[in-house]
mmCIF file with all atom_site columns, C-alpha atoms in Angstrom:
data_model
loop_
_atom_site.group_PDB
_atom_site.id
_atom_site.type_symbol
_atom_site.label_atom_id
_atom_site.label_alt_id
_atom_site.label_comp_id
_atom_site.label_asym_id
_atom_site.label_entity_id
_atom_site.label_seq_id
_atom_site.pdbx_PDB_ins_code
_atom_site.Cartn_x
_atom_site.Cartn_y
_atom_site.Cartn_z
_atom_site.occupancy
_atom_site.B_iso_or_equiv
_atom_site.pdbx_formal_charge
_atom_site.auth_seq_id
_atom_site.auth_comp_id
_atom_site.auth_asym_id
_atom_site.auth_atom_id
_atom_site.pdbx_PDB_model_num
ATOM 1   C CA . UNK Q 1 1   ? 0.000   0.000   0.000  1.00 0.00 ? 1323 UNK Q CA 1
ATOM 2   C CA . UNK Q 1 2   ? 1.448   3.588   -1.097 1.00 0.00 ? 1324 UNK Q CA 1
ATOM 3   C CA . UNK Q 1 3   ? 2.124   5.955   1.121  1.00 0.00 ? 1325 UNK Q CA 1
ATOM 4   C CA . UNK Q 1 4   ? -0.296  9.194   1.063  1.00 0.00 ? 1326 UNK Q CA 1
ATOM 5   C CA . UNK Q 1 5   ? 0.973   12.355  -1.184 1.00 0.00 ? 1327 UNK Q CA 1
ATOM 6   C CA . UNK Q 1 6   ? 0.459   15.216  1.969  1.00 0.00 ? 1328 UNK Q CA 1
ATOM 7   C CA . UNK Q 1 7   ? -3.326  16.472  2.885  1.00 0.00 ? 1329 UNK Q CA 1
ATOM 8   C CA . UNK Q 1 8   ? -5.238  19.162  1.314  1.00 0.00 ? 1330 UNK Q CA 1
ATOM 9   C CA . UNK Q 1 9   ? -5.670  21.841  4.591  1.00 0.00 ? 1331 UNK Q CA 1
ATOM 10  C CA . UNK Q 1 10  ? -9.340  22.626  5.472  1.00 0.00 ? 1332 UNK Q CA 1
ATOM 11  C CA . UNK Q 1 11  ? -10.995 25.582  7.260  1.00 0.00 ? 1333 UNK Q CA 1
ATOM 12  C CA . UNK Q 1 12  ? -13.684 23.933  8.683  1.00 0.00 ? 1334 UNK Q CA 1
ATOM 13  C CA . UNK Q 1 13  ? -13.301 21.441  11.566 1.00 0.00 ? 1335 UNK Q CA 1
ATOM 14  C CA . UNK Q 1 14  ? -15.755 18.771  11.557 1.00 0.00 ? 1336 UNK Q CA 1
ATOM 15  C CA . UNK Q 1 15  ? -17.096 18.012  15.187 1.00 0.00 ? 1337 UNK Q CA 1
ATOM 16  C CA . UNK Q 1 16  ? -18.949 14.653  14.618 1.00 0.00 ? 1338 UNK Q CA 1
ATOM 17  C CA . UNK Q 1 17  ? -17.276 11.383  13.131 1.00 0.00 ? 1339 UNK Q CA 1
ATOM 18  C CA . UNK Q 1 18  ? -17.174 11.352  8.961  1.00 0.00 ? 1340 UNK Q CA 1
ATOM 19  C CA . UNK Q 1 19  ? -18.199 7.693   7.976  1.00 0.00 ? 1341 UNK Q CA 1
ATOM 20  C CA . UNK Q 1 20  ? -17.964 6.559   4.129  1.00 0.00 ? 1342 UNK Q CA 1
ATOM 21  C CA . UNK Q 1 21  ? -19.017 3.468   2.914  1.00 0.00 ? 1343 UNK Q CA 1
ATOM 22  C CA . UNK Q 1 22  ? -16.897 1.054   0.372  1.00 0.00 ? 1344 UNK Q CA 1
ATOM 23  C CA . UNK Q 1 23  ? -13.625 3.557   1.068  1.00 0.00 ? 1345 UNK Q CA 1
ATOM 24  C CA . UNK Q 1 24  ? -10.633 3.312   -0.516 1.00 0.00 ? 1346 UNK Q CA 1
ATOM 25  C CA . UNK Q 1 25  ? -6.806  3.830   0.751  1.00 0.00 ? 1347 UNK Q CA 1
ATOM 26  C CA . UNK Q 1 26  ? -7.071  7.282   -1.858 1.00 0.00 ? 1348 UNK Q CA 1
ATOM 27  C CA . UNK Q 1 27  ? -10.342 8.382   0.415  1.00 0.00 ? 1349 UNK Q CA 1
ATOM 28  C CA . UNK Q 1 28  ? -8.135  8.294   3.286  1.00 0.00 ? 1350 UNK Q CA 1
ATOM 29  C CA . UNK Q 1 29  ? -5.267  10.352  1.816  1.00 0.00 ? 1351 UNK Q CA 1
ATOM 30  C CA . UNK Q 1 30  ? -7.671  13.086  -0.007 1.00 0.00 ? 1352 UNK Q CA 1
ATOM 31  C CA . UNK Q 1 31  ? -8.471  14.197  4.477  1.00 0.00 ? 1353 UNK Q CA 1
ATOM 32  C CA . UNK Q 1 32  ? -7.289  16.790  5.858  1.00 0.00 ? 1354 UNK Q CA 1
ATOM 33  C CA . UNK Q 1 33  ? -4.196  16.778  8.120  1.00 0.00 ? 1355 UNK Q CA 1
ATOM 34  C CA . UNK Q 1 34  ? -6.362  17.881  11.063 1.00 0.00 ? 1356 UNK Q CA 1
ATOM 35  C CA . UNK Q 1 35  ? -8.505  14.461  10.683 1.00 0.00 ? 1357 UNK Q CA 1
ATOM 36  C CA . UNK Q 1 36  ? -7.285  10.900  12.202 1.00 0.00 ? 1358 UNK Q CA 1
ATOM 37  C CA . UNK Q 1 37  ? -8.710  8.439   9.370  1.00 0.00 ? 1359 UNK Q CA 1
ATOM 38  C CA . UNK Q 1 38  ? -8.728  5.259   9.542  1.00 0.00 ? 1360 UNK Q CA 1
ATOM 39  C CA . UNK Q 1 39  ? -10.037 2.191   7.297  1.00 0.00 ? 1361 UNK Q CA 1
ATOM 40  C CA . UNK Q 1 40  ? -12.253 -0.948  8.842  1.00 0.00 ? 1362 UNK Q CA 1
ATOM 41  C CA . UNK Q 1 41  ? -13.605 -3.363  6.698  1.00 0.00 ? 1363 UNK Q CA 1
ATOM 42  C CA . UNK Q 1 42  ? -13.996 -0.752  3.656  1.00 0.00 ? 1364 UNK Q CA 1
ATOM 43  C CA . UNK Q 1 43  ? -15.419 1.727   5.710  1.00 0.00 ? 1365 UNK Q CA 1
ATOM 44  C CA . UNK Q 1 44  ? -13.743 5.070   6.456  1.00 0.00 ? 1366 UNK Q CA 1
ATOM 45  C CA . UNK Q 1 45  ? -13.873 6.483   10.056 1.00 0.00 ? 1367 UNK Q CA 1
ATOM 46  C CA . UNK Q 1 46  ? -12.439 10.182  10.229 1.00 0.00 ? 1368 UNK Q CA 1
ATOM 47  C CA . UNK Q 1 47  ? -12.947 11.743  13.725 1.00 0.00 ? 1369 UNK Q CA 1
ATOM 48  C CA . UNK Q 1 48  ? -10.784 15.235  14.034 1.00 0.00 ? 1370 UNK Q CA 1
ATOM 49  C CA . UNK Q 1 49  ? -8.386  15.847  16.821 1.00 0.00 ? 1371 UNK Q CA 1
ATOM 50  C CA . UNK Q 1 50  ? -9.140  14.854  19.945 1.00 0.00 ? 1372 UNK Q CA 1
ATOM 51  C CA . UNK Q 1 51  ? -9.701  17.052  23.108 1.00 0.00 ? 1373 UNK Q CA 1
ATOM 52  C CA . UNK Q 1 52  ? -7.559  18.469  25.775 1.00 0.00 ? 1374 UNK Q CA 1
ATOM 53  C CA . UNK Q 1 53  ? -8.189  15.309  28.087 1.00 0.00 ? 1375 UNK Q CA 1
ATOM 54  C CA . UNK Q 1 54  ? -7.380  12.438  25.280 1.00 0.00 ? 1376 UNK Q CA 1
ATOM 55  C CA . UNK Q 1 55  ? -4.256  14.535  24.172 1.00 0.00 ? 1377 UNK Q CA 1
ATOM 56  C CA . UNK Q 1 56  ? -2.976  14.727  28.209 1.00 0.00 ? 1378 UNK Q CA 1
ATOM 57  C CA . UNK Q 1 57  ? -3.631  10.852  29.140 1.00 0.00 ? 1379 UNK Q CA 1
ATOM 58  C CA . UNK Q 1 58  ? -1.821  9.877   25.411 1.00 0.00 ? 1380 UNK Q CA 1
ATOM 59  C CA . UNK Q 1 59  ? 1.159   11.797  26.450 1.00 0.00 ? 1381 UNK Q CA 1
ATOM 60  C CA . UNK Q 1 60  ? 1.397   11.264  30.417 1.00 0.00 ? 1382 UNK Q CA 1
ATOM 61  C CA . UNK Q 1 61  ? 1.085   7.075   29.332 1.00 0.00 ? 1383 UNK Q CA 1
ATOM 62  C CA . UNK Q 1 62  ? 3.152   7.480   26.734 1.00 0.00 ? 1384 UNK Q CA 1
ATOM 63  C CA . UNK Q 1 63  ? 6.155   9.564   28.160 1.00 0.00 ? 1385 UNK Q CA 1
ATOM 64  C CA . UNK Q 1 64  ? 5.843   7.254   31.067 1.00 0.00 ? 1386 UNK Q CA 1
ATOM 65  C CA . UNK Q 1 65  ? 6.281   3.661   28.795 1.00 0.00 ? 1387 UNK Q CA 1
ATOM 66  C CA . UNK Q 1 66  ? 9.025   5.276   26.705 1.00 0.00 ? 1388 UNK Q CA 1
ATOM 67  C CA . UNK Q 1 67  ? 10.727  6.406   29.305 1.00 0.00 ? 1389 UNK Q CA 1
ATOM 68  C CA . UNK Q 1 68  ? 10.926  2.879   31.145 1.00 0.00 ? 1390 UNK Q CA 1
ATOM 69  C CA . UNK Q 1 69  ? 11.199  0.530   27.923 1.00 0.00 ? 1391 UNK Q CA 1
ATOM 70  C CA . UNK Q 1 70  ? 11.798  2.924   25.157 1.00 0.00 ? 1392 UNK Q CA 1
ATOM 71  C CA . UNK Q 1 71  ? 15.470  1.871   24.888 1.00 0.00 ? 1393 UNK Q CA 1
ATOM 72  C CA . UNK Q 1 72  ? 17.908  -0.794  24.566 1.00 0.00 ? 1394 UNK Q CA 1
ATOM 73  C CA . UNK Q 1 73  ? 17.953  -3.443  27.206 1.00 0.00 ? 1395 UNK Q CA 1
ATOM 74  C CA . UNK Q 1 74  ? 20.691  -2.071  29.648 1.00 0.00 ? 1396 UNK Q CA 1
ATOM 75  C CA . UNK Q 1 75  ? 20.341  -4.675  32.525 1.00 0.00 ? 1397 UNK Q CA 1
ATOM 76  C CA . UNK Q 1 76  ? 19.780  -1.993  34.751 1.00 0.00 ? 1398 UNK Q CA 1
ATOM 77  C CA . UNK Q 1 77  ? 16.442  -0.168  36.525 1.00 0.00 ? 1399 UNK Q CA 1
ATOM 78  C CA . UNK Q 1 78  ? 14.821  0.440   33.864 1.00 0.00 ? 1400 UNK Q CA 1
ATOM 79  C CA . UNK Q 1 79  ? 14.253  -2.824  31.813 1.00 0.00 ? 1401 UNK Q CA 1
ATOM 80  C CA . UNK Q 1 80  ? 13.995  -0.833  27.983 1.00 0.00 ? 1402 UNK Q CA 1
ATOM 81  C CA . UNK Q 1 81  ? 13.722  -3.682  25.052 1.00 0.00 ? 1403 UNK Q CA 1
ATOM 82  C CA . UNK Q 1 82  ? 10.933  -2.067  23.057 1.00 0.00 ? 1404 UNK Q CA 1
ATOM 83  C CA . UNK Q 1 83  ? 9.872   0.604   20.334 1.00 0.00 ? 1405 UNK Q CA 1
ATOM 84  C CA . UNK Q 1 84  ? 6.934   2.960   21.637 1.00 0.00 ? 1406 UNK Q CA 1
ATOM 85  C CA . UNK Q 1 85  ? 5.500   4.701   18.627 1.00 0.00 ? 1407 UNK Q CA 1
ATOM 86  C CA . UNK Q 1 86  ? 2.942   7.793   18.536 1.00 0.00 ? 1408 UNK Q CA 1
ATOM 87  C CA . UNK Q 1 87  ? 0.052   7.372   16.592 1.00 0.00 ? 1409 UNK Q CA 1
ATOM 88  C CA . UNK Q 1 88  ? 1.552   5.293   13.748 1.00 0.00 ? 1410 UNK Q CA 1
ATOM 89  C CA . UNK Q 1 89  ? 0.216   3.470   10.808 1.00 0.00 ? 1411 UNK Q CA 1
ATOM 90  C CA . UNK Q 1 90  ? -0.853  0.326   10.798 1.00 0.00 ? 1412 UNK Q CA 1
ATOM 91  C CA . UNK Q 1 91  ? -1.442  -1.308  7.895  1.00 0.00 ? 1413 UNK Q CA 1
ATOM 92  C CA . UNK Q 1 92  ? -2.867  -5.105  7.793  1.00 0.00 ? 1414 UNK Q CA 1
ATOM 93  C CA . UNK Q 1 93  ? -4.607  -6.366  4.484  1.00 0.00 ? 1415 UNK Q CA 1
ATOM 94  C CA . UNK Q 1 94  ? -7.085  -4.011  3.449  1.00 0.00 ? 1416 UNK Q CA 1
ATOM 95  C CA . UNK Q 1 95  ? -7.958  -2.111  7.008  1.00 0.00 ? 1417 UNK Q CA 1
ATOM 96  C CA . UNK Q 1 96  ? -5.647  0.949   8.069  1.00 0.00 ? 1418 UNK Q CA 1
ATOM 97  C CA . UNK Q 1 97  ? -5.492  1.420   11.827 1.00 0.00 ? 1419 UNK Q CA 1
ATOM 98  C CA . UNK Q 1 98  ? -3.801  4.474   13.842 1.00 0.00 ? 1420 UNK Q CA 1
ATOM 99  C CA . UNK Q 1 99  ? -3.862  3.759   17.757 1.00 0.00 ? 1421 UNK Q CA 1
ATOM 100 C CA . UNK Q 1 100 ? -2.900  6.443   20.160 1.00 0.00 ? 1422 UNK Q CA 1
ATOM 101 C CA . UNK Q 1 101 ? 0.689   4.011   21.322 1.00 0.00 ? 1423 UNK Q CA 1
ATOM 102 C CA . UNK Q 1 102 ? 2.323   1.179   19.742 1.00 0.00 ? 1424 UNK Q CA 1
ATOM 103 C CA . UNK Q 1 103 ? 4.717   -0.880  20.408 1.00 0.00 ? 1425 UNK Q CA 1
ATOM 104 C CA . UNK Q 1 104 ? 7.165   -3.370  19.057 1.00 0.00 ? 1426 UNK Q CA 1
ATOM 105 C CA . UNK Q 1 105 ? 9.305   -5.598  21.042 1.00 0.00 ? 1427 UNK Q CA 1
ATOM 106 C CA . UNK Q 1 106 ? 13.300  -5.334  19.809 1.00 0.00 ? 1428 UNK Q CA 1
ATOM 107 C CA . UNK Q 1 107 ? 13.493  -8.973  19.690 1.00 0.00 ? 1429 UNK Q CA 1
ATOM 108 C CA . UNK Q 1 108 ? 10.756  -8.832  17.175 1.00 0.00 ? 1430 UNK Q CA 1
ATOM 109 C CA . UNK Q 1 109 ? 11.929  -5.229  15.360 1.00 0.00 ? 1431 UNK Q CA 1
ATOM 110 C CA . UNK Q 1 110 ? 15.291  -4.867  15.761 1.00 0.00 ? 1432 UNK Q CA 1
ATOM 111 C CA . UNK Q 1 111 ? 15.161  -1.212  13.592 1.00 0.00 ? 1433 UNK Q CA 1
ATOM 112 C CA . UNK Q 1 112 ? 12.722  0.696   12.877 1.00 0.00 ? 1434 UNK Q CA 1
ATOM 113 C CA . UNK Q 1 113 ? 11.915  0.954   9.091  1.00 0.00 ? 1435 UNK Q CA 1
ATOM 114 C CA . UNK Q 1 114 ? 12.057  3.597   6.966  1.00 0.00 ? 1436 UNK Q CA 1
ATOM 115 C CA . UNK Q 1 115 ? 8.170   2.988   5.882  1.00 0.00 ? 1437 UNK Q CA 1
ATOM 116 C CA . UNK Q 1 116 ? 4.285   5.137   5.918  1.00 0.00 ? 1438 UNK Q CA 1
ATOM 117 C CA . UNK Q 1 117 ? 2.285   2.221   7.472  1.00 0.00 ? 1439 UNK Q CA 1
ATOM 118 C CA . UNK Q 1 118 ? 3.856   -0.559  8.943  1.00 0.00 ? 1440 UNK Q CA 1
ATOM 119 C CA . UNK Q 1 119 ? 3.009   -4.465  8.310  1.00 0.00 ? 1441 UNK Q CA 1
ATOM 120 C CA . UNK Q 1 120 ? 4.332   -6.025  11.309 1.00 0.00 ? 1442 UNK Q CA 1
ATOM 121 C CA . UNK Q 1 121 ? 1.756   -6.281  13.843 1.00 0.00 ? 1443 UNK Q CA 1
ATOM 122 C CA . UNK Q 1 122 ? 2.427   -4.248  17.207 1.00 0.00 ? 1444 UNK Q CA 1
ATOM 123 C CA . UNK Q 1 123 ? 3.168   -6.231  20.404 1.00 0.00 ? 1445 UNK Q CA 1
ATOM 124 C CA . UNK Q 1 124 ? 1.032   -3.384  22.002 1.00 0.00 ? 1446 UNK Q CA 1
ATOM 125 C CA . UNK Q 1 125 ? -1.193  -1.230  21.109 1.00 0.00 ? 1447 UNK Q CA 1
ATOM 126 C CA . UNK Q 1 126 ? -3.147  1.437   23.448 1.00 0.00 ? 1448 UNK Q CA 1
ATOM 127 C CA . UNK Q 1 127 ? -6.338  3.257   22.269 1.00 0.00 ? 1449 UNK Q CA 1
ATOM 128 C CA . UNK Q 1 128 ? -7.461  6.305   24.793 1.00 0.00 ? 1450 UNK Q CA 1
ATOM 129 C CA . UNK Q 1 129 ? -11.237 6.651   23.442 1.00 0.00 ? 1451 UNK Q CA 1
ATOM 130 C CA . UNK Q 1 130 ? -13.315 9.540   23.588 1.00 0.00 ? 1452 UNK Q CA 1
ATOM 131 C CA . UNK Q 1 131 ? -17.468 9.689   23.127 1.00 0.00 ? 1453 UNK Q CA 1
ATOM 132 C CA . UNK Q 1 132 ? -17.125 9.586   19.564 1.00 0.00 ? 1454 UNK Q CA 1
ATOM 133 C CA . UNK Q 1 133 ? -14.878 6.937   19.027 1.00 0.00 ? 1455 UNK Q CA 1
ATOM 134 C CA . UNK Q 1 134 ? -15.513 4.337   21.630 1.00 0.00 ? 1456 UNK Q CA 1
ATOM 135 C CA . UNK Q 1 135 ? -17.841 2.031   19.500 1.00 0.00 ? 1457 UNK Q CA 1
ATOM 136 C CA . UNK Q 1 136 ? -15.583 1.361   16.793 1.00 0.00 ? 1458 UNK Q CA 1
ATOM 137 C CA . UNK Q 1 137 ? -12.722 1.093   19.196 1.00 0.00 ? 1459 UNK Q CA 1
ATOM 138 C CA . UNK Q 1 138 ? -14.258 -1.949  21.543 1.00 0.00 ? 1460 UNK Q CA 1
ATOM 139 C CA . UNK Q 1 139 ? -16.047 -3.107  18.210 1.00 0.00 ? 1461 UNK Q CA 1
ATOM 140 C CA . UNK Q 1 140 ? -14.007 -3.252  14.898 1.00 0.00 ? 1462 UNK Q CA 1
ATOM 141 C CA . UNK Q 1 141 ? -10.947 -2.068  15.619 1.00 0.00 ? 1463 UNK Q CA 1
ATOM 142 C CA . UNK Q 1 142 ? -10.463 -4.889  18.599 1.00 0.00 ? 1464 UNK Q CA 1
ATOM 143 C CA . UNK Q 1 143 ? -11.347 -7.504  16.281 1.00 0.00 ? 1465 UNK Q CA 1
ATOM 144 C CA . UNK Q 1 144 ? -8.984  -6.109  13.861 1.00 0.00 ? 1466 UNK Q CA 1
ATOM 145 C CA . UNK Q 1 145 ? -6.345  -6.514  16.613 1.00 0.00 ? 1467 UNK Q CA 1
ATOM 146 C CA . UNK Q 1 146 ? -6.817  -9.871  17.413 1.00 0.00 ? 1468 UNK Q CA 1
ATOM 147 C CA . UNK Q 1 147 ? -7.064  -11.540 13.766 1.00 0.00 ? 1469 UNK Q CA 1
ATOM 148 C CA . UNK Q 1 148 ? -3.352  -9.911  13.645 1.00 0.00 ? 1470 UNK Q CA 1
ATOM 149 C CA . UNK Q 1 149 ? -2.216  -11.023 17.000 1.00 0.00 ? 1471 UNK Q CA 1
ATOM 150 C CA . UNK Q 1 150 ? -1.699  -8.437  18.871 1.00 0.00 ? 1472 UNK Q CA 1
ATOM 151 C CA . UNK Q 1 151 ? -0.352  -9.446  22.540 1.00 0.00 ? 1473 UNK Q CA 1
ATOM 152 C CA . UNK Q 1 152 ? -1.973  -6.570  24.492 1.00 0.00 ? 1474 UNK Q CA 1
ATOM 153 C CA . UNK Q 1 153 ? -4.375  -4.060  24.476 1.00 0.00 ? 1475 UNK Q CA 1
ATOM 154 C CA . UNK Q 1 154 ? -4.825  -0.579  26.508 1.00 0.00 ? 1476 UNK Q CA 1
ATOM 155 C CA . UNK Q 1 155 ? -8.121  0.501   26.132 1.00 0.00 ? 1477 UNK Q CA 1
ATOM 156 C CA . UNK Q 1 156 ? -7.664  3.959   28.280 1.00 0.00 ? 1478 UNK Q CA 1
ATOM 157 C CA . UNK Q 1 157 ? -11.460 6.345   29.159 1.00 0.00 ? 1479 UNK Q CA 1
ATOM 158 C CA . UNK Q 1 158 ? -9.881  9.838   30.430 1.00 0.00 ? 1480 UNK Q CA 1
ATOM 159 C CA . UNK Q 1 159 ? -13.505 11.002  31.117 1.00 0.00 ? 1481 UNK Q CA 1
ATOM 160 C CA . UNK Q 1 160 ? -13.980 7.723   33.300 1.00 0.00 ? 1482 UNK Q CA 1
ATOM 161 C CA . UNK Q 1 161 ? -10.308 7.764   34.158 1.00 0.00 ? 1483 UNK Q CA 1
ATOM 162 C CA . UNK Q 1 162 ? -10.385 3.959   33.656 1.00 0.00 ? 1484 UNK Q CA 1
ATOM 163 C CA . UNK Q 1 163 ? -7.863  1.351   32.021 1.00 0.00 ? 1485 UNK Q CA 1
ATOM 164 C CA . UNK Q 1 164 ? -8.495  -1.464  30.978 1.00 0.00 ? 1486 UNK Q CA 1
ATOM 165 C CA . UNK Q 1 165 ? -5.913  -4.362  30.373 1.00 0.00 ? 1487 UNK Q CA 1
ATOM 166 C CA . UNK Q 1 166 ? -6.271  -7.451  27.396 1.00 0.00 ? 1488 UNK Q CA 1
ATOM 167 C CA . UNK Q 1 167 ? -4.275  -9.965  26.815 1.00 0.00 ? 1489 UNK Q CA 1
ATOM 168 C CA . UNK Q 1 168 ? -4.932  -12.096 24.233 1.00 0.00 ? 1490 UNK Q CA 1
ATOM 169 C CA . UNK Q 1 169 ? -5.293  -15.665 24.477 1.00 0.00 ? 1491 UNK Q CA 1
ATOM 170 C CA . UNK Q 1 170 ? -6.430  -18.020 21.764 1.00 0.00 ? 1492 UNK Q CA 1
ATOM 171 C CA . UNK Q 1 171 ? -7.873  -15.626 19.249 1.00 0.00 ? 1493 UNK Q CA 1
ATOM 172 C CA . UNK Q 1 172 ? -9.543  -14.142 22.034 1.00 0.00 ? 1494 UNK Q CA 1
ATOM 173 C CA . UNK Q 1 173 ? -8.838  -10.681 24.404 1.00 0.00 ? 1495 UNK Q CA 1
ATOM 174 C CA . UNK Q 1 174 ? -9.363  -12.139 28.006 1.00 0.00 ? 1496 UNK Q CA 1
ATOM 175 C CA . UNK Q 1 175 ? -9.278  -9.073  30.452 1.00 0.00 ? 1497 UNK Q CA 1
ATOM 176 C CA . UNK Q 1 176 ? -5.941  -8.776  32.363 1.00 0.00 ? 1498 UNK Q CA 1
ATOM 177 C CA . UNK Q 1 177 ? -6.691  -6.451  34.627 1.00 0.00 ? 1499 UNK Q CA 1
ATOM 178 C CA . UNK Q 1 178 ? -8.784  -3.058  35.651 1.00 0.00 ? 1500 UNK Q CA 1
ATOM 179 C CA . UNK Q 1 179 ? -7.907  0.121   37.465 1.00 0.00 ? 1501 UNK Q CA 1
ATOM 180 C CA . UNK Q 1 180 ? -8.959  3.582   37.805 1.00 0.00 ? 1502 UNK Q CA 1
ATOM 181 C CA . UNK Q 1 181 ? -8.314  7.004   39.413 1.00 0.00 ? 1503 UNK Q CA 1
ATOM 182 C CA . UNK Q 1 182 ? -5.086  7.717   40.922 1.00 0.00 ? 1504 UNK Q CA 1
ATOM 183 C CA . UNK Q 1 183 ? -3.667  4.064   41.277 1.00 0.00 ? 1505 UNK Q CA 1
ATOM 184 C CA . UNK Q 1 184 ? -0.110  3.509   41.492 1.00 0.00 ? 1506 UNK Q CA 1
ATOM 185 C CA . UNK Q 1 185 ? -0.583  0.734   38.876 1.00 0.00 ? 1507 UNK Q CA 1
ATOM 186 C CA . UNK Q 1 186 ? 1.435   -2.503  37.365 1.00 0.00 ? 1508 UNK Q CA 1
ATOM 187 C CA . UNK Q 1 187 ? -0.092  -3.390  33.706 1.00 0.00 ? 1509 UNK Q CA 1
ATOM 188 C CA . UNK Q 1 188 ? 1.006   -5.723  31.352 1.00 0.00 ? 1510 UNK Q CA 1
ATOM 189 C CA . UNK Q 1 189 ? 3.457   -6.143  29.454 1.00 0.00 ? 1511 UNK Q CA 1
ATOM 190 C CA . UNK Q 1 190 ? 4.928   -3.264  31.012 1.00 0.00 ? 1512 UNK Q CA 1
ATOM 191 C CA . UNK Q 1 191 ? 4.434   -4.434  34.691 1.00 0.00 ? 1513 UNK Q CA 1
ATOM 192 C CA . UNK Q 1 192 ? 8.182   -4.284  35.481 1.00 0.00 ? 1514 UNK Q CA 1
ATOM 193 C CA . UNK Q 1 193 ? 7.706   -0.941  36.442 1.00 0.00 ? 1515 UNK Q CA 1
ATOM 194 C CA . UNK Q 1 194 ? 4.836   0.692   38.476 1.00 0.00 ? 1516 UNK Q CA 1
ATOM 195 C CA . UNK Q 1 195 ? 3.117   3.677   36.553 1.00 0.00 ? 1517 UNK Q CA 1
ATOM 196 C CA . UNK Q 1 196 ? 1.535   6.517   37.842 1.00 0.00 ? 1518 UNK Q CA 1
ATOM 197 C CA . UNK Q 1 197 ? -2.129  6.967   36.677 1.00 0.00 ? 1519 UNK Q CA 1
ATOM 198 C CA . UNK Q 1 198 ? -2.400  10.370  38.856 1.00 0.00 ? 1520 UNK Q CA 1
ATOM 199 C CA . UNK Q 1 199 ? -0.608  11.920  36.171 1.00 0.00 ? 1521 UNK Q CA 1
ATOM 200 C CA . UNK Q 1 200 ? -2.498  10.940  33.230 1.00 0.00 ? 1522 UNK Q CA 1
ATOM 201 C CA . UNK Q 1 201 ? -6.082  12.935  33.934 1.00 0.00 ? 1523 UNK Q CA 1
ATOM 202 C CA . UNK Q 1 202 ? -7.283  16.351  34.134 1.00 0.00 ? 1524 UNK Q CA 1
ATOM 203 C CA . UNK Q 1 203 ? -7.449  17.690  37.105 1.00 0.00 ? 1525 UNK Q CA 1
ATOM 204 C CA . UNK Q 1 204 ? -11.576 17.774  38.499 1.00 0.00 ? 1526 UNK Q CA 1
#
């Protein structure tokens, strides 16, 4: 699959979910920068940037797994041996998914490669959903993840301030764990190292 030529810009922000039917991997590339597209099945879903609250928990999580695994394995504190990624391209078969964090054991990836949508299935993958978006996460886009055997899946609420923990076992996400709030927290495969949900949410 060829990599998109760079988006038109648009003035107007769309505030609901664009849905098109029968999509092609052209559909996706004629949005605008501004929208995350992605394509399930033939279907389209474009949803525009998410809010203040999304953006904070993607980053918090984020900054937190990179900076405990996002390196080589040193044999020290902080264990490393993996590849976090920020919103990147997935692209398996026909269906184009962007989660919020990826990430690829070194083991598995040694490099990263110089490519628009990658092919080799994430060992991770963390999705922090919002209203509009929540369906097709827990629907499609987890059945998506399992037919290409992903380990383990974040499914993060930062309205709830929930996270959810699957593993997958057999074809099948089996829940791992739950927390929410302010836990000091160990999840899965990144439960060498305890992680702070206090500093993922909005302050109430």
């Amino acid at each position: 699959m060829a990599a998109c030529p760079p988006r038109r810009p648009r003035a107007i922000l769309r505030r609901v979910p664009l849905v098109k039917r029968n999509a092609t991997y052209d559909d996706l590339c004629a949005l605008p920068d501004h929208m995350v597209a992605e394509l399930i099945d033939g279907d389209l879903f474009a949803s525009p940037r998410p809010a203040s609250p999304h953006a904070l928990a993607s980053s918090m999580l984020g900054a937190a797994v990179i900076g405990s695994f996002g390196d080589e394995p040193s044999g020290g504190d902080l264990p490393g041996g993996w590849w976090i990624l920020f919103e990147p391209e997935l692209h398996f078969r026909r269906d184009v998914l962007v989660p919020d964090r990826a990430g690829w054991r070194r083991e598995r990836m040694p490099t990263v490669p110089d490519v628009a949508g990658f092919e080799l299935a994430p060992d991770w993958v963390c999705e922090v959903i919002s209203p509009s978006t929540g369906e097709i996460d827990r629907g499609r886009t987890m059945r998506v993840y399992a037919r290409e055997r992903v380990g383990h899946l974040w499914i993060v609420d930062p309205i709830l301030r929930t996270l959810e923990v699957y593993r997958l076992e057999d074809g099948r996400w089996v829940v791992a764990c739950t927390h929410a709030g302010t836990e000091q927290i160990r999840a899965e495969p990144f439960d060498a190292v305890a992680l702070d949900m206090r500093r993922w949410w909005r302050e109430q």
